[in-house]
Tab-separated table of C-alpha atoms and ligand atoms in Angstrom:
chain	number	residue	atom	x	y	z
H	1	UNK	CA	-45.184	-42.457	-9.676
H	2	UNK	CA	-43.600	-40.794	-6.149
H	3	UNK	CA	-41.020	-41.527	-3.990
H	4	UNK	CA	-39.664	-39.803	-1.479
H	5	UNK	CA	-36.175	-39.929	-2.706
H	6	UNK	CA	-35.171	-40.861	-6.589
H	7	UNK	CA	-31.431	-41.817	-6.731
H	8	UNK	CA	-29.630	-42.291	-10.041
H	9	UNK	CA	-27.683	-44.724	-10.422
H	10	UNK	CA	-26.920	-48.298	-9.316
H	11	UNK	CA	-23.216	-48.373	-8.332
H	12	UNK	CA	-22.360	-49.043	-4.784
H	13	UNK	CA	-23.126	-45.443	-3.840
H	14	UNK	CA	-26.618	-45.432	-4.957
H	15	UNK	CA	-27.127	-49.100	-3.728
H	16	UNK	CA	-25.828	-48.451	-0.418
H	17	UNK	CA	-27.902	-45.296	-0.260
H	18	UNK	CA	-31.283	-46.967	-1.560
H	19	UNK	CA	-30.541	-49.793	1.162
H	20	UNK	CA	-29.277	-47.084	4.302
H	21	UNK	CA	-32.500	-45.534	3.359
H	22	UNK	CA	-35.066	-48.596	2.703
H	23	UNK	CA	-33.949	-50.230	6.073
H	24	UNK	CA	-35.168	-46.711	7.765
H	25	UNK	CA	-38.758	-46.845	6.640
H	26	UNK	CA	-37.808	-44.306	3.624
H	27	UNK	CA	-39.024	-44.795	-0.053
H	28	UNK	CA	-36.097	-45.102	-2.511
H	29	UNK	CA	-36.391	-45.629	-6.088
H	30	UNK	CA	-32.895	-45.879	-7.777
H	31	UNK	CA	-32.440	-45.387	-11.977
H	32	UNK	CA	-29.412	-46.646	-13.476
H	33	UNK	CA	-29.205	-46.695	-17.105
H	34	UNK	CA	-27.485	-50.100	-17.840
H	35	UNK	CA	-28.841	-53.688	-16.972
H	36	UNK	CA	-27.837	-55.575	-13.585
H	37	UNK	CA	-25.735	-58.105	-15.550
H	38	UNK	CA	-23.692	-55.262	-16.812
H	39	UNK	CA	-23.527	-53.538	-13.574
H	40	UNK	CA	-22.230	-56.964	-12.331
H	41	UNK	CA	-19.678	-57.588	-14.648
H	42	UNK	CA	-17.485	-53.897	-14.610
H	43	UNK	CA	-14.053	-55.211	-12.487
H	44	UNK	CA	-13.220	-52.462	-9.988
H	45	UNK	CA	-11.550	-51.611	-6.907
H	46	UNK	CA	-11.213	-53.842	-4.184
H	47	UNK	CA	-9.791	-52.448	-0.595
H	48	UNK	CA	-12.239	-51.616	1.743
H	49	UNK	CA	-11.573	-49.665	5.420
H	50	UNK	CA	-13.246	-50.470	8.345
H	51	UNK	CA	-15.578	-47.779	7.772
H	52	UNK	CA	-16.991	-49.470	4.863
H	53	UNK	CA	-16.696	-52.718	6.246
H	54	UNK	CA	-18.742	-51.206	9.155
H	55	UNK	CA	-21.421	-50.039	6.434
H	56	UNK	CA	-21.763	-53.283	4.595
H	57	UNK	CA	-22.797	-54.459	8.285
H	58	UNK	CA	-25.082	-51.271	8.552
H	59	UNK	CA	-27.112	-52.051	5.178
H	60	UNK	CA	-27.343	-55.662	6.581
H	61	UNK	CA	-24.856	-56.961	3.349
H	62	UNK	CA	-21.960	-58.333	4.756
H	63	UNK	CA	-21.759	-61.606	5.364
H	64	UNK	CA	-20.290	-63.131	2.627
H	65	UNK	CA	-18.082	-60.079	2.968
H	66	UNK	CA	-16.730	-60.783	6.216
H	67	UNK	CA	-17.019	-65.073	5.085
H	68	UNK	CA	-14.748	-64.300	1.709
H	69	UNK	CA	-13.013	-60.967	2.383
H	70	UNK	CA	-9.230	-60.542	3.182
H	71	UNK	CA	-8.017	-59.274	6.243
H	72	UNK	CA	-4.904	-56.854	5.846
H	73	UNK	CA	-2.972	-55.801	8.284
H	74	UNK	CA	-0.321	-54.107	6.143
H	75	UNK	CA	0.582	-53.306	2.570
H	76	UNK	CA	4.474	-53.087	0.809
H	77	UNK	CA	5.882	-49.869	-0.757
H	78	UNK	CA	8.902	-50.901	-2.758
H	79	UNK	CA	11.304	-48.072	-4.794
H	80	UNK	CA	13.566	-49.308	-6.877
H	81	UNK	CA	13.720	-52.644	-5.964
H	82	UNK	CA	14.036	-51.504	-1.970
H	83	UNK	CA	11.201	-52.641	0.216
H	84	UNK	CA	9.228	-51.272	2.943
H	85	UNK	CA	6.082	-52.756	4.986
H	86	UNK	CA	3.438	-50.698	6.241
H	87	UNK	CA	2.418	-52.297	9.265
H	88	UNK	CA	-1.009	-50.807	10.090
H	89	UNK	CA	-2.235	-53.068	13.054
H	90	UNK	CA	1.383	-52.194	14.703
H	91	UNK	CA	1.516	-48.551	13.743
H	92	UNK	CA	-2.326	-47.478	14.557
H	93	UNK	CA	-4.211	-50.993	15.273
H	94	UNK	CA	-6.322	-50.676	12.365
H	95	UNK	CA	-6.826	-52.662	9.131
H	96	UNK	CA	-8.400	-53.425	5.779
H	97	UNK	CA	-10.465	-56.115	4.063
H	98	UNK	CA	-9.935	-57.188	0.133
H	99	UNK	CA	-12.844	-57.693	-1.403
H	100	UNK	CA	-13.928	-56.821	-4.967
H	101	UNK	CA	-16.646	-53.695	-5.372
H	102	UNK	CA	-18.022	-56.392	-7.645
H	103	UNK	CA	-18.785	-58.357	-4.644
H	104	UNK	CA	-19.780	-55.377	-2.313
H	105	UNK	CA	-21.965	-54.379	-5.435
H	106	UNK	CA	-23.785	-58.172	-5.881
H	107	UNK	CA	-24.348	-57.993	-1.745
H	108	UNK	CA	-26.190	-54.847	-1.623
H	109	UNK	CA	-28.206	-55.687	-5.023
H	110	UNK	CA	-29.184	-58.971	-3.389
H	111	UNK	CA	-29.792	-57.548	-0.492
H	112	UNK	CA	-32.160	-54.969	-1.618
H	113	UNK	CA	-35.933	-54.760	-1.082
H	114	UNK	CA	-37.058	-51.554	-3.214
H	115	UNK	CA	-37.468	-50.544	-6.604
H	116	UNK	CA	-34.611	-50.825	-8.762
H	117	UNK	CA	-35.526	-49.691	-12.350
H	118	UNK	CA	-32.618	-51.175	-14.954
H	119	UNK	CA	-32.301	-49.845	-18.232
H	120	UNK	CA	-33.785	-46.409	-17.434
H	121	UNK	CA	-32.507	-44.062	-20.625
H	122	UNK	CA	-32.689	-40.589	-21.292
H	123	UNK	CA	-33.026	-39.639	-17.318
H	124	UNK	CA	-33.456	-36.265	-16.734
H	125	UNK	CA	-33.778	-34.296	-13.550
H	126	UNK	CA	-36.330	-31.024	-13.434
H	127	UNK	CA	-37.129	-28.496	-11.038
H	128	UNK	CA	-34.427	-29.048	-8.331
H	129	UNK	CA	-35.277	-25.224	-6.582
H	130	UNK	CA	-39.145	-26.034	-6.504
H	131	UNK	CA	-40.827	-29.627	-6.594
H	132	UNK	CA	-38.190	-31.690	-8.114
H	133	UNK	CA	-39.391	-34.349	-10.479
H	134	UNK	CA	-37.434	-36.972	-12.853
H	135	UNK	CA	-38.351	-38.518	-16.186
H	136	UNK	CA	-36.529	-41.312	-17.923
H	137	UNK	CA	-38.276	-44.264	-20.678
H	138	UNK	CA	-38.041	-47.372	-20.135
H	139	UNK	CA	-39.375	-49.956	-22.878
H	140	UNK	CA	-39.967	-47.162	-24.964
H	141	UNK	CA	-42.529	-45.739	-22.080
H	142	UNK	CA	-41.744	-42.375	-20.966
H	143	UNK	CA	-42.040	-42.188	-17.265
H	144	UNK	CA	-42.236	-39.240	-14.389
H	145	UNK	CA	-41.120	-40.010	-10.650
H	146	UNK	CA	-42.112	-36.928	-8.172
H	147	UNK	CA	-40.177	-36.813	-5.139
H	148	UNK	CA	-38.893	-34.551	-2.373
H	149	UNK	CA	-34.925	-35.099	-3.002
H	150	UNK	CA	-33.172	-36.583	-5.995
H	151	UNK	CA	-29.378	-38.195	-4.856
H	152	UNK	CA	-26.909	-38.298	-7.775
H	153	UNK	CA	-24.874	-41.765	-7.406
H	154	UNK	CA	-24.633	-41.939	-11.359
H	155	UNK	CA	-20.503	-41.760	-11.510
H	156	UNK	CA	-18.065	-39.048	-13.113
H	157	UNK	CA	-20.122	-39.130	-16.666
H	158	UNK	CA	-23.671	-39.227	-14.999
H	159	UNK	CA	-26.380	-36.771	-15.699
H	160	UNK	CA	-27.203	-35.081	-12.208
H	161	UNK	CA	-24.282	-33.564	-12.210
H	162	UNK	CA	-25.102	-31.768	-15.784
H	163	UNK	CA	-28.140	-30.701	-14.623
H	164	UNK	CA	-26.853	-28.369	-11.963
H	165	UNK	CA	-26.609	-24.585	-13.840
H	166	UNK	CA	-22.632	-23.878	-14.541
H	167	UNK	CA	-22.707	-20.887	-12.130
H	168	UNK	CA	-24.053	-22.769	-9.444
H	169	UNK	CA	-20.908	-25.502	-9.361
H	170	UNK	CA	-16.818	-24.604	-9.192
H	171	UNK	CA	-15.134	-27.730	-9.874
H	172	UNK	CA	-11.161	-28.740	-9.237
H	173	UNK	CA	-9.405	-30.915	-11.440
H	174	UNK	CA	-6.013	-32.452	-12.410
H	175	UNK	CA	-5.518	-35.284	-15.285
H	176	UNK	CA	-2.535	-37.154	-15.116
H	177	UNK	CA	-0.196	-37.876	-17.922
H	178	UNK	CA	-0.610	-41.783	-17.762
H	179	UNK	CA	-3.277	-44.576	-17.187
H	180	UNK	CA	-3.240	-48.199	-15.173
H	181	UNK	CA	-3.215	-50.629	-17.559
H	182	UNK	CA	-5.091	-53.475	-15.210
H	183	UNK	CA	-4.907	-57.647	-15.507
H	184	UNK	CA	-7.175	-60.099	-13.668
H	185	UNK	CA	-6.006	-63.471	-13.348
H	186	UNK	CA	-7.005	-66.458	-11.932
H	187	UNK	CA	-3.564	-67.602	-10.046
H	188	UNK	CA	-2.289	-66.985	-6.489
H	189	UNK	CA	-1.256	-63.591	-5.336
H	190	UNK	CA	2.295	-63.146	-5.572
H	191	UNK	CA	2.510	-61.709	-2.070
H	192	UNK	CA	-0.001	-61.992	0.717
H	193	UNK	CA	0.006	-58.351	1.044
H	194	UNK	CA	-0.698	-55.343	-1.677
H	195	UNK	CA	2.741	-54.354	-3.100
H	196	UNK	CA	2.689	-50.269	-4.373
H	197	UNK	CA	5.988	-50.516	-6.679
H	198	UNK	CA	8.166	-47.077	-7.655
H	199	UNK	CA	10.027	-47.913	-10.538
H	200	UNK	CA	11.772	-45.638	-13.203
H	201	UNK	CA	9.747	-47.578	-15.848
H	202	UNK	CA	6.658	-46.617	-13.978
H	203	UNK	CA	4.233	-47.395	-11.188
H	204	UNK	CA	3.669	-51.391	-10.913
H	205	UNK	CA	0.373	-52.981	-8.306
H	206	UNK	CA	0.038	-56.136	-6.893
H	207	UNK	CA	-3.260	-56.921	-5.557
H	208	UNK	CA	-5.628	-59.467	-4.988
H	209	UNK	CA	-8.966	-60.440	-5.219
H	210	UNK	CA	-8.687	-63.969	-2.754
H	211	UNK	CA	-6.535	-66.487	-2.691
H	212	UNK	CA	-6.938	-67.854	-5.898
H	213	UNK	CA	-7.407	-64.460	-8.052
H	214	UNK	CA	-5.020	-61.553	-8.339
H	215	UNK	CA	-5.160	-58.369	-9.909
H	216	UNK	CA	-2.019	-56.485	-11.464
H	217	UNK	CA	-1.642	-53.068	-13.050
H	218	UNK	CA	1.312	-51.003	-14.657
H	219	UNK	CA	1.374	-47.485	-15.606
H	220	UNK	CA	1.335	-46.865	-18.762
H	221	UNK	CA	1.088	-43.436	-21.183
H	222	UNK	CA	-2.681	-41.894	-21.369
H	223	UNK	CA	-2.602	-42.257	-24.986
H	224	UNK	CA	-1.752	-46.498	-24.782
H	225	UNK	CA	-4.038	-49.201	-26.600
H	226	UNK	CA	-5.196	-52.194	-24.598
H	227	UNK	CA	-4.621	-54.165	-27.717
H	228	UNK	CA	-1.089	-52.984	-27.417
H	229	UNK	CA	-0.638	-55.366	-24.567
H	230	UNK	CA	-0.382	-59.218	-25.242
H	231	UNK	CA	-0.672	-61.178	-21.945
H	232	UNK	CA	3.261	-61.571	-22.410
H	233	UNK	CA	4.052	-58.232	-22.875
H	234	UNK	CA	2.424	-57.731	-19.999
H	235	UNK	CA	3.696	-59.965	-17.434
H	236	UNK	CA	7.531	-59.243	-19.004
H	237	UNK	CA	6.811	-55.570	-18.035
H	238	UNK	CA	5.147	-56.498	-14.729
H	239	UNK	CA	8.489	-58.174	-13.767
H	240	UNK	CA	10.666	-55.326	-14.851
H	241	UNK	CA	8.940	-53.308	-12.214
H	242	UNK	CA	9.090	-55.457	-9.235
H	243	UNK	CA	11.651	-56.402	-7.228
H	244	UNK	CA	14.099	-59.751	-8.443
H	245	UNK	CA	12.666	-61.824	-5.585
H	246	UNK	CA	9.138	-60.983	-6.315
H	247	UNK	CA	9.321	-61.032	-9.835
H	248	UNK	CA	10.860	-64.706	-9.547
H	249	UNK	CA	7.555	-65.524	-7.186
H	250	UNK	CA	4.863	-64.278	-9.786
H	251	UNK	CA	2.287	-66.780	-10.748
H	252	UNK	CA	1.179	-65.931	-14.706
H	253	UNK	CA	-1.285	-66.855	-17.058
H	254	UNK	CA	-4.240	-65.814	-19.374
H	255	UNK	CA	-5.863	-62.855	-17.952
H	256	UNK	CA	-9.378	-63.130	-17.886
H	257	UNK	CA	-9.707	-59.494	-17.527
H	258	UNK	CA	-7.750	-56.245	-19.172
H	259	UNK	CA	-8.271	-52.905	-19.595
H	260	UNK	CA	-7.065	-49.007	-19.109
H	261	UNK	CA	-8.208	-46.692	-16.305
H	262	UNK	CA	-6.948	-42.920	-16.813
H	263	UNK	CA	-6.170	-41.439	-13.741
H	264	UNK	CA	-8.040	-37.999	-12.586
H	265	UNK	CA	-8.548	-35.739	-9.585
H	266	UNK	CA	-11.638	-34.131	-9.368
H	267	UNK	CA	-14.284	-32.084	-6.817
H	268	UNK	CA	-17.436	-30.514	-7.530
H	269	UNK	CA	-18.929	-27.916	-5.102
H	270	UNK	CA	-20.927	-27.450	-3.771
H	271	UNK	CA	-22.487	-31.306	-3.281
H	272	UNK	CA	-26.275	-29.758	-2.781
H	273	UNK	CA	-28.126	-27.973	-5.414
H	274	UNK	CA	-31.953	-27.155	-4.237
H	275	UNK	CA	-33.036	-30.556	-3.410
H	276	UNK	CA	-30.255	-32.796	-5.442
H	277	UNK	CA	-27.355	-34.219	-4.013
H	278	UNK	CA	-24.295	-35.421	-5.429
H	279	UNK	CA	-22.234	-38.133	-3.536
H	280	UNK	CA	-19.956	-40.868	-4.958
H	281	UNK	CA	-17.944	-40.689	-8.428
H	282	UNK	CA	-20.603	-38.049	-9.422
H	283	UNK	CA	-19.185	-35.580	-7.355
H	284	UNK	CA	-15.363	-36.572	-7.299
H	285	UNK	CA	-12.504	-38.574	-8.556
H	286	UNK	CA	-9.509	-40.082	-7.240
H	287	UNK	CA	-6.335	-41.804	-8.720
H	288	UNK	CA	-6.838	-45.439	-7.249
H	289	UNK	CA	-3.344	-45.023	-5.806
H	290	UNK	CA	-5.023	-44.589	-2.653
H	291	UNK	CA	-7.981	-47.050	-2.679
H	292	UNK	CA	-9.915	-44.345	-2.026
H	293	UNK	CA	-12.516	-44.163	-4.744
H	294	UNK	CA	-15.093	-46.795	-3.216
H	295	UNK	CA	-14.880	-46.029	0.276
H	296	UNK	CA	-14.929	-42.250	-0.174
H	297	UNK	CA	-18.490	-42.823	-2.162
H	298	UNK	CA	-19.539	-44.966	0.868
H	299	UNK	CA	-18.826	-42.117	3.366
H	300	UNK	CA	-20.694	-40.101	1.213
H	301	UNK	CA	-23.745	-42.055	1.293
H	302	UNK	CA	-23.222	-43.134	5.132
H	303	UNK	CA	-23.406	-39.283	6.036
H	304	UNK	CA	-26.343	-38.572	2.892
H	305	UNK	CA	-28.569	-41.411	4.855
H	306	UNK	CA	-28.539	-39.713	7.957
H	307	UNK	CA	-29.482	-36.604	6.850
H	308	UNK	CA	-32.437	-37.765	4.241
H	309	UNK	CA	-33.451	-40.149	7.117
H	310	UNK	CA	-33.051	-37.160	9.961
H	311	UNK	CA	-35.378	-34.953	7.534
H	312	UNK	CA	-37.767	-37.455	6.089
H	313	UNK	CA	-38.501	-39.079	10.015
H	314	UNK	CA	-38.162	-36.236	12.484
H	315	UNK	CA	-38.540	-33.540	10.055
H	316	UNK	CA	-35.048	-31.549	10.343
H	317	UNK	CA	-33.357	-30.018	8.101
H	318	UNK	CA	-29.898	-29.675	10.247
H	319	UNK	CA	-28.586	-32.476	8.235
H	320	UNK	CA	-29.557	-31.951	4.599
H	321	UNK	CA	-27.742	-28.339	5.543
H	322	UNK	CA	-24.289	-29.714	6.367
H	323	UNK	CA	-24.109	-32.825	4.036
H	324	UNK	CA	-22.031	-30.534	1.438
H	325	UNK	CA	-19.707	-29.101	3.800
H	326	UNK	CA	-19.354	-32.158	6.049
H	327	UNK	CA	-18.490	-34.308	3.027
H	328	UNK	CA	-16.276	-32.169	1.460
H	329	UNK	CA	-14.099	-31.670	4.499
H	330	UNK	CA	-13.628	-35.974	4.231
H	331	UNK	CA	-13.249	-35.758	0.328
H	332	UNK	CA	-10.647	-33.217	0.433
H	333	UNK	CA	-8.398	-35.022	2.544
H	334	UNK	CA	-8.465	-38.296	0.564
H	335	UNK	CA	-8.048	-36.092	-2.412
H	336	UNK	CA	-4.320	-35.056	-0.590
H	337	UNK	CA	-3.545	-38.217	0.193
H	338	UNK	CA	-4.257	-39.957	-3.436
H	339	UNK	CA	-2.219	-36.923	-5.115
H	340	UNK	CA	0.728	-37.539	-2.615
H	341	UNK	CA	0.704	-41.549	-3.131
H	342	UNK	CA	0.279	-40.951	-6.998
H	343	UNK	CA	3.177	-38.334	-7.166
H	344	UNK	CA	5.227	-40.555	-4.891
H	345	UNK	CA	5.049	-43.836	-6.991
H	346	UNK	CA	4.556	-43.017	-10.660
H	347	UNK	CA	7.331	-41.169	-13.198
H	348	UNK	CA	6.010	-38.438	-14.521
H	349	UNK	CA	7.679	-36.956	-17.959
H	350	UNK	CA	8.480	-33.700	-16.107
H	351	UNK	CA	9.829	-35.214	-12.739
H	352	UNK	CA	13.458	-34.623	-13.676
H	353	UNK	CA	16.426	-35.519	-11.636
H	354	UNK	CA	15.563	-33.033	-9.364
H	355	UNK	CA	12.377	-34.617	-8.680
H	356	UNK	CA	13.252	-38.411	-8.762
H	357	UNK	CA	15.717	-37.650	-6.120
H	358	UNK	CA	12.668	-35.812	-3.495
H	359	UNK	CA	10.772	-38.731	-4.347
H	360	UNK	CA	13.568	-40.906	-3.580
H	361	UNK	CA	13.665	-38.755	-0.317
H	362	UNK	CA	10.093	-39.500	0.612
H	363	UNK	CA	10.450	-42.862	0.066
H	364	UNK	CA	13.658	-42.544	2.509
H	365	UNK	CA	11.882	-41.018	5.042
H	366	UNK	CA	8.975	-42.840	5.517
H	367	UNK	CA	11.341	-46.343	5.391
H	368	UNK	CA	12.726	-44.281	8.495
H	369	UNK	CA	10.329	-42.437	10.154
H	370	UNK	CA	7.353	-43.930	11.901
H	371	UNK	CA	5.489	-40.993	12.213
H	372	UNK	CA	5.936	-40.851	8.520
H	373	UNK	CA	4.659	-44.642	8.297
H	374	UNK	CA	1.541	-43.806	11.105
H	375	UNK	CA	0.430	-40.779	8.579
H	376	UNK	CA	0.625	-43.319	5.706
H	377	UNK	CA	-1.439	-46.075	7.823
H	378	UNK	CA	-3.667	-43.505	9.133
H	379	UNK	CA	-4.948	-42.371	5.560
H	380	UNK	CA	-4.777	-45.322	3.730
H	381	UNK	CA	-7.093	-47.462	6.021
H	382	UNK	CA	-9.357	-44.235	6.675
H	383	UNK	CA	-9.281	-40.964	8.481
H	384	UNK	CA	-11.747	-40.622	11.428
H	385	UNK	CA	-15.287	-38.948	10.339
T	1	LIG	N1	-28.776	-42.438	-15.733
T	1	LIG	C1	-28.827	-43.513	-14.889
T	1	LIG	N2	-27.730	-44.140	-14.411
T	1	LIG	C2	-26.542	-43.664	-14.795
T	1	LIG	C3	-26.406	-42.543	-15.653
T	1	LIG	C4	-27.595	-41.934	-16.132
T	1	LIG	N3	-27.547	-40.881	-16.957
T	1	LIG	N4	-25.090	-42.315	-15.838
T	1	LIG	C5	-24.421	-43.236	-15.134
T	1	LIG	N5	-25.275	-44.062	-14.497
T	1	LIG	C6	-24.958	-45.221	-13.629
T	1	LIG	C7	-23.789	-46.025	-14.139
T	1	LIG	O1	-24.193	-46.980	-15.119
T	1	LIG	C8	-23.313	-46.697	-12.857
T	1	LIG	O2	-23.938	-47.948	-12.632
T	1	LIG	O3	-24.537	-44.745	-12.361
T	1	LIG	C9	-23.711	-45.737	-11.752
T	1	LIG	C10	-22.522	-45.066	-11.097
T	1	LIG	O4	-21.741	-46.041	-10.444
T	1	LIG	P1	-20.161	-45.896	-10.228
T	1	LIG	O5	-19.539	-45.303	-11.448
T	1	LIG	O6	-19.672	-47.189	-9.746
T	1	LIG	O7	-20.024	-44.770	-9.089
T	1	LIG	P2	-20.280	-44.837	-7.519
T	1	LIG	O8	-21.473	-45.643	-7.162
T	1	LIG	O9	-20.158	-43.425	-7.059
T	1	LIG	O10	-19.048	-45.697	-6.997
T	1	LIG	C11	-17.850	-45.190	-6.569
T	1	LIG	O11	-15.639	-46.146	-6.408
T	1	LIG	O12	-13.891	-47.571	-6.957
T	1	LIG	C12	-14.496	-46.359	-7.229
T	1	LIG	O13	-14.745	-45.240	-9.306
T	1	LIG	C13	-14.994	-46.407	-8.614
T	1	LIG	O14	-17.138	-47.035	-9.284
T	1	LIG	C14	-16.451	-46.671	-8.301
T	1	LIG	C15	-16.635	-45.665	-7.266
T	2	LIG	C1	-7.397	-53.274	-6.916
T	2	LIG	O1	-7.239	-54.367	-6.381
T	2	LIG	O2	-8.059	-53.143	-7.969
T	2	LIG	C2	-6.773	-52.079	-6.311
T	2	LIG	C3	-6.170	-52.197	-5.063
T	2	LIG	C4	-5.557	-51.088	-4.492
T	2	LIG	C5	-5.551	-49.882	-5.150
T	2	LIG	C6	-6.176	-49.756	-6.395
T	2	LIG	C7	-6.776	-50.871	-6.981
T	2	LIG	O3	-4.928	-48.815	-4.594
């Protein structure tokens, strides 16, 4: 077999790309190593900025997106029981849409034409300084795809990261000392905005998937056990966290949905090696504090199509050239701005009085400052290219 471009995996990143790509006359085969119905069923994030919004509209996906999806024009930040709205359509006119990366993921499949080989084990990636080829089985049948690039869209644990020689990467990285423990239920949001919570028991999230669906998350220690958690246990925690009035509001019931997310920082660079590229969750990692994860792996991809398509139609290779450094300049700064809304909301075990009283400060100033409040807006619904 040979394609132009092989792409592993089938998350949004490597669905987007496969689709940015398709719709320009290139060839795209992706790989992804699980089936569609389990692609379909992992519960994710669910903000998306303009910029993705923009994308989904790009790739020709969105619109059951723009039908189903949530307009929000602010989100809450509440510390210890004190509230404070974010209003971005006052503060910068900008906004966001909910809507699941489940969704955004079922879109894009459905809206793809290409080759999308499911169940692809044992992908490997081989010669990425010379003629770059890929072999994976399938059925049993060991296969070979030659191409001119390979993307990596396969996530944190992929392989085309692994496949780059040690010397040839530096990565960054910080673990933090506690997970999300996350709930989806089928009930009403409790607010009709997100709701960040600060509360000495820990972070607490109130989000949403629509009207009718909500999702709900609570810090907990790395080391917790979903089975731990009873629905009740849950909820009674939940509650603890928010403030009296909102805790009063919150609709309940059997979560259809529960699991633990640790929470990481991470960059890899460079993001080209020879004629692989990383983009997505393969080449970095944010705490979700930020909603960042999703629409960081779509800029990614927005800025790897251009350059694959720039080199593959009109034969430059001014594109392909800056992809690392252009992306990486983007990636950085969401990396700054998760850290700061992670260190900002959660209790850490070596915060100290000292350092519940700056974060008390922060929260302080930005209740005060609108500048403060316009930097907030600013990153959260998406920093200019
Ligand atoms: N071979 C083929 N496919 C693989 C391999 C492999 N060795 N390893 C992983 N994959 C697949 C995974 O099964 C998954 O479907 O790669 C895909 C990667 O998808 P995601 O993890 O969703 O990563 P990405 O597409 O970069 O999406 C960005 O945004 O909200 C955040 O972290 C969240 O998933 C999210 C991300
Ligand atoms: C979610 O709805 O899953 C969600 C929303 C906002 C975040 C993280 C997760 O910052």
């Amino acid at each position: 077999m040979r394609s132009q471009v092989v792409i592993i995996g089938a998350g949004p990143a490597g669905l987007m790309l496969g689709r940015l790509l398709e719709l320009a006359g290139v060839d795209a085969v992706i790989l992804e190593r699980k089936s569609a119905d389990y692609v379909l069923g992992r519960i994710r994030a669910g903000v998306l900025e303009q910029g993705t919004i923009a994308l989904m509209d790009r790739a020709q996906a969105g619109q059951r997106m723009h039908a189903e999806g949530l307009v929000h024009q602010g989100v809450e930040l509440s510390f210890d029981g004190d509230s404070q709205r974010i209003d971005f359509a006052a503060l910068i006119d900008r906004h966001v849409m909910v809507y699941g990366q489940t969704e955004v993921t079922a879109d894009l499949m459905k809206a793809r034409q290409g080759r999308t080989l499911y169940e692809a084990e044992d992908v490997e990636l081989h010669d990425l300084a010379g003629k770059p080829f890929v072999t994976f089985r399938q059925n049993g049948v060991t296969q070979r795809i030659d191409c001119d690039f390979i993307a990596g869209c396969d996530g944190f644990h992929g392989v085309a990261r692994q496949s780059v020689p040690a010397s040839a990467l530096t990565t960054f990285e910080r673990v933090y000392p506690f997970g999300w423990l996350g709930v989806l239920v089928d009930q009403p949001p409790v607010a009709d905005e997100l709701i960040y919570a600060h509360h000495e028991r820990g972070f607490a999230l109130c989000s949403q998937r629509s009207h009718t669906r909500s999702r709900y998350y609570v810090q907990v220690p790395t080391d917790e056990k979903v089975e731990n958690w009873s629905d009740d246990r849950f909820w009674d925690e939940l509650r603890l966290r928010l403030n009296p009035a909102t805790a009063e509001a919150l609709k309940t019931g059997v979560s259809i949905e529960k699991s633990i997310a640790p929470l990481r920082s991470f960059v890899a660079e460079p993001l080209r090696f020879g004629k692989l590229f990383l983009a997505g969750d393969a080449a970095h990692i944010v705490p979700p504090t930020g909603a960042k994860g999703l629409n960081l792996a779509m800029s990614d991809v927005a800025v790897l199509a251009d350059a694959l398509i720039e080199h593959c139609v009109e034969k430059s290779s001014a594109g392909i050239d800056a992809y690392s450094a252009k992306v990486l300049a983007r990636i950085w700064k969401a990396e700054r701005f998760s850290w700061w809304m992670t260190s900002l909301l959660h209790t850490f075990p070596d915060t100290g009085s000292f350092g519940r009283r700056i974060q008390r400060a922060e929260f302080d100033y930005l209740s005060g400052s609108l500048a403060a409040q316009q930097s907030l807006a600013e990153n959260y619904t998406g920093l200019p290219d």
